[in-house]
mmCIF file of C-alpha atoms in Angstrom:
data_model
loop_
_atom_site.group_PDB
_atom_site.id
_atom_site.type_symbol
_atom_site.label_atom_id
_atom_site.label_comp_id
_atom_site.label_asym_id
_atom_site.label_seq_id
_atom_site.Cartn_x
_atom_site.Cartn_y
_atom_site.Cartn_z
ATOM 1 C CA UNK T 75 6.359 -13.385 -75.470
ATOM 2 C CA UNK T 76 2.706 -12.697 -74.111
ATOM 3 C CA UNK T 77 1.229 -9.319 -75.996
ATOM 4 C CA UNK T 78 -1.183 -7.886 -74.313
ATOM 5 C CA UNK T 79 -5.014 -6.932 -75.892
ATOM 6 C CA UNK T 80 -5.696 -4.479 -73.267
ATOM 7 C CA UNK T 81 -6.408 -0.637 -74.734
ATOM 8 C CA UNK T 82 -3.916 1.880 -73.572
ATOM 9 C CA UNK T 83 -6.516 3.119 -71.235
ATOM 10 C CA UNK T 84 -6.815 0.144 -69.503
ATOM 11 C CA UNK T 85 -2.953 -0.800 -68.791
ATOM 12 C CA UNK T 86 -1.346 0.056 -65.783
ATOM 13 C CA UNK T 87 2.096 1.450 -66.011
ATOM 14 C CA UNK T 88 4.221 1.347 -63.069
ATOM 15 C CA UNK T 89 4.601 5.407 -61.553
ATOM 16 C CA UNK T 90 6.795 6.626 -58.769
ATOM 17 C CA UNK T 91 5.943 9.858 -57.356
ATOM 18 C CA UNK T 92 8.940 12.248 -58.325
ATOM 19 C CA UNK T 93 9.150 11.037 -61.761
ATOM 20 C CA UNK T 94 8.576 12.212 -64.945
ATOM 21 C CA UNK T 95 4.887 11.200 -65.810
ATOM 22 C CA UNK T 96 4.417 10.423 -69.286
ATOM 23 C CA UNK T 97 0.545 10.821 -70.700
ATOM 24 C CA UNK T 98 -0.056 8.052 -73.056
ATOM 25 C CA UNK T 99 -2.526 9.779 -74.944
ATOM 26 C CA UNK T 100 -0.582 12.618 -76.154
ATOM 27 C CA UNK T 101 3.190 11.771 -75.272
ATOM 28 C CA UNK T 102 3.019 15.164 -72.936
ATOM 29 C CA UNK T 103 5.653 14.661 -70.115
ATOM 30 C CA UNK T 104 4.619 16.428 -66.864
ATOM 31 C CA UNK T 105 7.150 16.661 -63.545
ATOM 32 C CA UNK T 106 5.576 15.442 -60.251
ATOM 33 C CA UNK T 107 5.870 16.264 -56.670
ATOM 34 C CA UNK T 108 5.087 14.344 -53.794
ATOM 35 C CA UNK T 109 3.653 17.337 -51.030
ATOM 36 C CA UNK T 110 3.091 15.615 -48.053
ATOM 37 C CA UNK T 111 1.021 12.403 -48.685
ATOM 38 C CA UNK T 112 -0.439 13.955 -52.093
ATOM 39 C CA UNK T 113 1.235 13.344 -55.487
ATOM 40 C CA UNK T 114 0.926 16.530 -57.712
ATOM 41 C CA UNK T 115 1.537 17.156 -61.307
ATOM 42 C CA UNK T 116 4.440 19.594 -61.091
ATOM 43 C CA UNK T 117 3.244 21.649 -64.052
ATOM 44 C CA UNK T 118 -0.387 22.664 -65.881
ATOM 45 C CA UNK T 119 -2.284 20.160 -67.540
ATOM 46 C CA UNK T 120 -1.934 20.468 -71.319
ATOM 47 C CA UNK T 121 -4.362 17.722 -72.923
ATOM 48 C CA UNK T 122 -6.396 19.077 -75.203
ATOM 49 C CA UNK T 123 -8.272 15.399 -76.634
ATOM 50 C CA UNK T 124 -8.576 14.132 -80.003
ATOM 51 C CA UNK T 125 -10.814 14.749 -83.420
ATOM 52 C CA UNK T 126 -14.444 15.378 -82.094
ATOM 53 C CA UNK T 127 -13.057 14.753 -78.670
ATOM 54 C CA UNK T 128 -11.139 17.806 -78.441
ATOM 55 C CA UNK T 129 -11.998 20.719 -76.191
ATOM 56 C CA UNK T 130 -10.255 23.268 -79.050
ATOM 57 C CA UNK T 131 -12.065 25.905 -80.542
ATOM 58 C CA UNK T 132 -12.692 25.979 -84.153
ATOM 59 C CA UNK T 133 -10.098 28.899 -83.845
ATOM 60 C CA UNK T 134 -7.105 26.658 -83.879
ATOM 61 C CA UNK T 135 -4.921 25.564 -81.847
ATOM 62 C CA UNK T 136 -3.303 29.154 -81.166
ATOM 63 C CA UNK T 137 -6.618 30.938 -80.979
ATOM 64 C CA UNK T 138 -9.790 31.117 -78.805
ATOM 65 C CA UNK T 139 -13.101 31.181 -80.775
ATOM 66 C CA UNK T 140 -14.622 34.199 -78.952
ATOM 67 C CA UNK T 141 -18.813 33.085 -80.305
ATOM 68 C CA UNK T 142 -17.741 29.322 -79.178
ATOM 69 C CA UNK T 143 -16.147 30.607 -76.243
ATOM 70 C CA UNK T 144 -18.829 32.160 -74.990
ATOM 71 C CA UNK T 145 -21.590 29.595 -76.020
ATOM 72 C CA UNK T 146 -23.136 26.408 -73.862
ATOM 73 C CA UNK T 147 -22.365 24.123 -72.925
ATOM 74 C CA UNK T 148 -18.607 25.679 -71.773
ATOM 75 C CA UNK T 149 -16.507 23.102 -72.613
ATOM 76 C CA UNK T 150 -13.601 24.644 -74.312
ATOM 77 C CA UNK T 151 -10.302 25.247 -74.406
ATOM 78 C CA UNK T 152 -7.439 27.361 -75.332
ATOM 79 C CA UNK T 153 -3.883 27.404 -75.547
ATOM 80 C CA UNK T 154 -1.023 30.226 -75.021
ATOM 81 C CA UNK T 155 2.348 31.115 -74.410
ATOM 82 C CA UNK T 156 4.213 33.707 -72.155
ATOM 83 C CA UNK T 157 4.266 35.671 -75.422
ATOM 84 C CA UNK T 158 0.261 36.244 -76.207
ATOM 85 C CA UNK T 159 -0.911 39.500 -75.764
ATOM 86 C CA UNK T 160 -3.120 40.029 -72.599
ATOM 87 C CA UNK T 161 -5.489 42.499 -70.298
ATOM 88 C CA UNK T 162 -3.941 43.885 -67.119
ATOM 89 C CA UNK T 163 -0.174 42.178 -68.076
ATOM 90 C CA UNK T 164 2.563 41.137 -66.036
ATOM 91 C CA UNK T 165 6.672 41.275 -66.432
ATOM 92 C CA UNK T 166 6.810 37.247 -65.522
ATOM 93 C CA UNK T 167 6.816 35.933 -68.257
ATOM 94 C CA UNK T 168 10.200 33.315 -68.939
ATOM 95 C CA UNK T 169 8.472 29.878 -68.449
ATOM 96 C CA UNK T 170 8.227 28.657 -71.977
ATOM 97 C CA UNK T 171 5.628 25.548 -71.617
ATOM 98 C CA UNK T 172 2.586 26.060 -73.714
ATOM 99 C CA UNK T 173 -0.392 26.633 -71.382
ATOM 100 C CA UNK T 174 -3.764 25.196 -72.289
ATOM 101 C CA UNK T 175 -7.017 27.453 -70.267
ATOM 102 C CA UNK T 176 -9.917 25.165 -69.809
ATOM 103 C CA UNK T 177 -13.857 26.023 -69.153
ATOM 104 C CA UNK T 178 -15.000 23.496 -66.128
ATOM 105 C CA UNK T 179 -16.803 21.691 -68.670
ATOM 106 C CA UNK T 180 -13.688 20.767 -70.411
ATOM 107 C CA UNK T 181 -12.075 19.978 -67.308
ATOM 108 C CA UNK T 182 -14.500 17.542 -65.859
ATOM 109 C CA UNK T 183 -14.810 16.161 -69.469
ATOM 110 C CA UNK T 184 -18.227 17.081 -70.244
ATOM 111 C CA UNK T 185 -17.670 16.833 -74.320
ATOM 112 C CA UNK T 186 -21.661 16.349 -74.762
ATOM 113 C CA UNK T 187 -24.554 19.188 -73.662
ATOM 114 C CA UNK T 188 -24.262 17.549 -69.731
ATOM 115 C CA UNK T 189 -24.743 21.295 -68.334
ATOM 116 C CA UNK T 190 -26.992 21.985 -70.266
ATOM 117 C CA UNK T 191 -29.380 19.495 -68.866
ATOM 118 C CA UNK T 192 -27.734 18.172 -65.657
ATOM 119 C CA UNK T 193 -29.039 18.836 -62.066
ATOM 120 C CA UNK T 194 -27.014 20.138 -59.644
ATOM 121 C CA UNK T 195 -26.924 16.286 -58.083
ATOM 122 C CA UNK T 196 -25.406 15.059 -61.339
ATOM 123 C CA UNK T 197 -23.049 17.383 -61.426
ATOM 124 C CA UNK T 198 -21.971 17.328 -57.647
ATOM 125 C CA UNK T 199 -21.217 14.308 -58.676
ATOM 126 C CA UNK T 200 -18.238 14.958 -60.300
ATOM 127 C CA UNK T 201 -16.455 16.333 -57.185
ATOM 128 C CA UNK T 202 -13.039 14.412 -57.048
ATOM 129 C CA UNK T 203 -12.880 12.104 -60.365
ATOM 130 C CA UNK T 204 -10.648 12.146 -63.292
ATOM 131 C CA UNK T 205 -12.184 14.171 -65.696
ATOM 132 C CA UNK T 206 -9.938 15.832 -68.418
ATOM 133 C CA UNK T 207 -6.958 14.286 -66.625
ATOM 134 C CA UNK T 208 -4.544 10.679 -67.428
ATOM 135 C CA UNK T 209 -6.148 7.670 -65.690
ATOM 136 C CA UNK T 210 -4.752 7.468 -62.379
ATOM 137 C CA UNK T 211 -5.352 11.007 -61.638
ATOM 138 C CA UNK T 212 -7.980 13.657 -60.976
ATOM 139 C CA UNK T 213 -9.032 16.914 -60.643
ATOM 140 C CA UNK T 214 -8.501 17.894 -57.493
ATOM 141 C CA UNK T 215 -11.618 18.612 -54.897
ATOM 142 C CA UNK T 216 -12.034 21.402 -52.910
ATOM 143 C CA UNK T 217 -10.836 19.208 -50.254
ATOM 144 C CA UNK T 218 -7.988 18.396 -51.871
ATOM 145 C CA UNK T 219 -6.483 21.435 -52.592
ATOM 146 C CA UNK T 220 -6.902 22.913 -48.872
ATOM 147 C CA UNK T 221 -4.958 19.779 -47.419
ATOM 148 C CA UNK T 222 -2.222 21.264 -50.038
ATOM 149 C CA UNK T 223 -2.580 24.764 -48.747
ATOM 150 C CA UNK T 224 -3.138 24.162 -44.946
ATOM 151 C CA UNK T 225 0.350 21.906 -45.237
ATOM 152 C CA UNK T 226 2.033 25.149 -47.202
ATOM 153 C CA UNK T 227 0.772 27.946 -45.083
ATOM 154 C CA UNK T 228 3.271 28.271 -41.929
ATOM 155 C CA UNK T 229 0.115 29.777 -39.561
ATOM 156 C CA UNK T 230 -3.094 28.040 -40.599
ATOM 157 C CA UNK T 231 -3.503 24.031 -40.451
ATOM 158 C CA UNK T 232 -6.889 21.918 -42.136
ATOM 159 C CA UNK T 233 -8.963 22.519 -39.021
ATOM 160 C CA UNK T 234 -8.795 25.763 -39.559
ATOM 161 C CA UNK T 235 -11.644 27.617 -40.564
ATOM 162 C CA UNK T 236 -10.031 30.090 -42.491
ATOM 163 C CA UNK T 237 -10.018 27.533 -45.493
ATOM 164 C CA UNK T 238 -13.558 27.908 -45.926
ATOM 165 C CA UNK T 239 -13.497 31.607 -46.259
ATOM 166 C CA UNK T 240 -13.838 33.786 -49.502
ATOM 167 C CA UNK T 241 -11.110 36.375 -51.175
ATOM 168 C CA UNK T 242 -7.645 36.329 -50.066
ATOM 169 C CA UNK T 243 -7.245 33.996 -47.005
ATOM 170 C CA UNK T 244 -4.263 31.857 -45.340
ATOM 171 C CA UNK T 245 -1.533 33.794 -44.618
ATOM 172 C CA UNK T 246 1.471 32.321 -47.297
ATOM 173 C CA UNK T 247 0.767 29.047 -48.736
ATOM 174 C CA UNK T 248 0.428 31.319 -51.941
ATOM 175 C CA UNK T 249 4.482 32.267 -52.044
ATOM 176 C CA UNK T 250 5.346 28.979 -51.121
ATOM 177 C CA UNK T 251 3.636 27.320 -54.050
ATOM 178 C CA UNK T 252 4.605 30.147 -56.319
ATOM 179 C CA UNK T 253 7.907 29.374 -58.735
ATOM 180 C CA UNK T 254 11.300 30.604 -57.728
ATOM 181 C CA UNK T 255 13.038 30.347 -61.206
ATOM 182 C CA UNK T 256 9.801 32.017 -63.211
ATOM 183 C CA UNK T 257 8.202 34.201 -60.704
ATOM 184 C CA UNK T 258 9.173 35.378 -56.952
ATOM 185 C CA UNK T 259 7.781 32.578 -55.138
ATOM 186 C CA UNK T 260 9.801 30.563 -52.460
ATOM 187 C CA UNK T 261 8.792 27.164 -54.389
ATOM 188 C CA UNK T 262 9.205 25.349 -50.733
ATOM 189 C CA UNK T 263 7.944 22.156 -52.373
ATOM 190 C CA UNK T 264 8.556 21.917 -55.688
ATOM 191 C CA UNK T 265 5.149 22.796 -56.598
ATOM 192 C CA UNK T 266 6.063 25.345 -59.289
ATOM 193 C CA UNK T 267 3.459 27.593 -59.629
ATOM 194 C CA UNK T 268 3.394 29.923 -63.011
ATOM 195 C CA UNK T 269 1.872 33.056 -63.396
ATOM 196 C CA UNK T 270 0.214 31.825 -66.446
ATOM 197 C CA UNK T 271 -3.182 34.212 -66.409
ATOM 198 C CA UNK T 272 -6.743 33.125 -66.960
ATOM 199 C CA UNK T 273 -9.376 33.655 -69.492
ATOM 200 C CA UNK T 274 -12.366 35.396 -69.079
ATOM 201 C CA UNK T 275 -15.979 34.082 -68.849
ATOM 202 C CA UNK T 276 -18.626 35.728 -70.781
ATOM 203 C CA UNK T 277 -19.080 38.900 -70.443
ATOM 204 C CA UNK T 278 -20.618 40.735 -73.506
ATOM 205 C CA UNK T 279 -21.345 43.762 -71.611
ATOM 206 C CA UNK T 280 -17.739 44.731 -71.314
ATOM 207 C CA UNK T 281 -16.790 42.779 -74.447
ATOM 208 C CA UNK T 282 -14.226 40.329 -72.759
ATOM 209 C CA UNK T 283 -15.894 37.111 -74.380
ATOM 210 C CA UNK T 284 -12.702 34.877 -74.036
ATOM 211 C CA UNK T 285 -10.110 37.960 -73.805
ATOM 212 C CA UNK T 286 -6.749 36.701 -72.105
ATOM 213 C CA UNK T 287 -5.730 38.396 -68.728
ATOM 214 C CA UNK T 288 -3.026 38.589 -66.166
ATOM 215 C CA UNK T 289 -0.599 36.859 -67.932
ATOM 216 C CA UNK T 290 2.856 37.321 -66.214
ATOM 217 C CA UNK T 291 1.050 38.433 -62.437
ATOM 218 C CA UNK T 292 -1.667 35.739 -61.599
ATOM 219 C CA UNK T 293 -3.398 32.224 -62.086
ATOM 220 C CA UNK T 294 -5.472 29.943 -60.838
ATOM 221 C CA UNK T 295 -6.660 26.402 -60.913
ATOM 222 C CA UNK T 296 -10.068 24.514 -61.268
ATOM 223 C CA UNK T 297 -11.293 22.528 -57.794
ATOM 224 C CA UNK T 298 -13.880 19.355 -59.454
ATOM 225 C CA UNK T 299 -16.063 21.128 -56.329
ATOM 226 C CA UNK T 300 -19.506 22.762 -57.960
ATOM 227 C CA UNK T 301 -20.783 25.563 -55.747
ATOM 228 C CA UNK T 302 -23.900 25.750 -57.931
ATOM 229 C CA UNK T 303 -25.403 24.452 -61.558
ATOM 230 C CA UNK T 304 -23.173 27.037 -63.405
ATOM 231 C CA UNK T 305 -20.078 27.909 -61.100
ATOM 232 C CA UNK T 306 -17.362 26.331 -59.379
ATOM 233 C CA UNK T 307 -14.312 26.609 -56.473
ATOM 234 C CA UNK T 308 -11.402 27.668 -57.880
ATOM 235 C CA UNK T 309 -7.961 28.663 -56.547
ATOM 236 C CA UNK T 310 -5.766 31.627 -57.565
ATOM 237 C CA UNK T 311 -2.462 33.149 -56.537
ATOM 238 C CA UNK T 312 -0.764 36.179 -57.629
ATOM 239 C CA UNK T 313 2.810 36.359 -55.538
ATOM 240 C CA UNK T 314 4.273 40.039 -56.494
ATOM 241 C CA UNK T 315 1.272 41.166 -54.151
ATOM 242 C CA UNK T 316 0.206 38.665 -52.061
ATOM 243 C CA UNK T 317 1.672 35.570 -50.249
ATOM 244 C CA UNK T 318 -1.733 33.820 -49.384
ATOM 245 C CA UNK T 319 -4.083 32.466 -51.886
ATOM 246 C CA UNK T 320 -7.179 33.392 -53.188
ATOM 247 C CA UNK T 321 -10.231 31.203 -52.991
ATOM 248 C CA UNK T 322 -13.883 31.807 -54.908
ATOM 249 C CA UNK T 323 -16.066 30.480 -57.107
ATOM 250 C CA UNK T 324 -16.338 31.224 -60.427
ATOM 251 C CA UNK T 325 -18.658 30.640 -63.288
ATOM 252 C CA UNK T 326 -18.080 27.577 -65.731
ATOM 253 C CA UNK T 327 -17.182 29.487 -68.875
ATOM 254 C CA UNK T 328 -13.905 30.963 -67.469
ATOM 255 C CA UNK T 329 -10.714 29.538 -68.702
ATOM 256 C CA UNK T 330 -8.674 28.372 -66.195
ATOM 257 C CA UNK T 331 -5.936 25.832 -65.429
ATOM 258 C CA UNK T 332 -5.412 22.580 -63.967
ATOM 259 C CA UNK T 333 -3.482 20.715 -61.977
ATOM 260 C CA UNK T 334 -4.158 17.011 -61.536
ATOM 261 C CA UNK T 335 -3.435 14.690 -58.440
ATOM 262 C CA UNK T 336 -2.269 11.349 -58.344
ATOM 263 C CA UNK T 337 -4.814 8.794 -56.965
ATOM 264 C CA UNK T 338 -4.733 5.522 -58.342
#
């Protein structure tokens, strides 16, 4: 019997697109989809890390830390369910997988003060690598996510420039990504989109440092693609109103989700 001395981390564990994926570091197991040529994570990431390496407030692990929350260098995170009270609610609400939010610094793994620091050219540099999610997969890039979208929408391929735009654009690739059993998506691919909500940045003014929104009517995902030293690209849908997708950039201490992609 040969036993091997490699860590964990650097094994590599045979994965078919279509199974369950099974993240060593936690035991979380996470559906997949194979869209086209991309491999997707059929559900939210939910890694929150380890001792000093976790991206959990000092709130707990059912509670958001409002003064952290809204402190550099925005890399927290915070878990729900479909049962946690929330701004602006929705009536979707029967998926029952706990749903971790993430500030980009979380997501691109940035457990040190990198934004505090960093230039933009360090942090551009993150565009497309693993970040918060299991080896062998990333955070999706801009780029990736509108080869996802472009394949979903029925009227709009990649050349299109439409992709690049602002707001609500594409014409469905939102209700065809959006669950059929938990919301009133179509689900054409498996995909399996939950109306999950967000978390908002900081915004003393109107006293939503960290408040939890839209839960049951919207979400949206983290892109690895900076727009600027403190904001990034970042994908939304909200089906009951609209069947395209909504694409802008918002600012690092937002708590978002994330979807990884398969790239080994």
């Amino acid at each position: 019997v040969t036993v091997s001395t490699k860590s964990i981390d650097n094994c590599d564990i045979p994965f078919e697109c279509g199974q369950v994926f099974i993240d060593v570091r936690d035991g979380e197991e996470y559906k997949t989809v194979q869209i086209d040529d991309q491999c997707w994570m059929a559900e939210n990431l939910r890694y929150v890390g380890e001792g000093e390496n976790t991206c959990l407030t000092s709130g707990g692990y059912e509670s958001c830390n409002s003064a952290e929350w809204g402190s550099e260098p925005y890399n927290s995170c915070c878990v729900h369910n479909q049962m946690s009270e929330s701004l602006h609610s929705g009536s979707r609400r029967r998926w029952d997988e706990t749903q971790v939010l993430y500030q980009w610094g979380a997501v691109m793994n940035l457990l040190g003060d990198f934004l505090e620091s960093a230039t933009f050219e360090d942090i551009e540099s993150l565009n497309g690598t693993q970040g918060i999610c299991p080896k062998g997969w990333v955070v999706p890039s801009n780029d990736d996510w509108i080869q996802l979208l472009s394949f979903a929408d029925t009227k709009y391929d990649a050349d299109d420039n439409v992709w690049n735009g602002t707001g609500w654009i594409g014409f469905n690739a939102g209700i065809k990504l959006c669950s059929s059993e938990y919301w009133i998506g179509e689900d054409e691919y498996g995909f399996n989109g939950l109306p999950v909500g967000f978390r908002y940045p900081n915004d003393s003014e109107n006293g939503l440092v960290g408040a939890l929104g839209h839960v049951g009517s919207y979400t949206s995902w983290w892109t690895s693609t900076a727009v600027n030293d403190s904001m990034s690209w970042e994908i939304g849908i909200m089906c009951q109103y609209e069947d395209n997708i909504e694409r802008f950039e918002d600012p690092f201490d937002s708590g978002v989700s994330v979807r990884c992609l398969y790239k080994p």
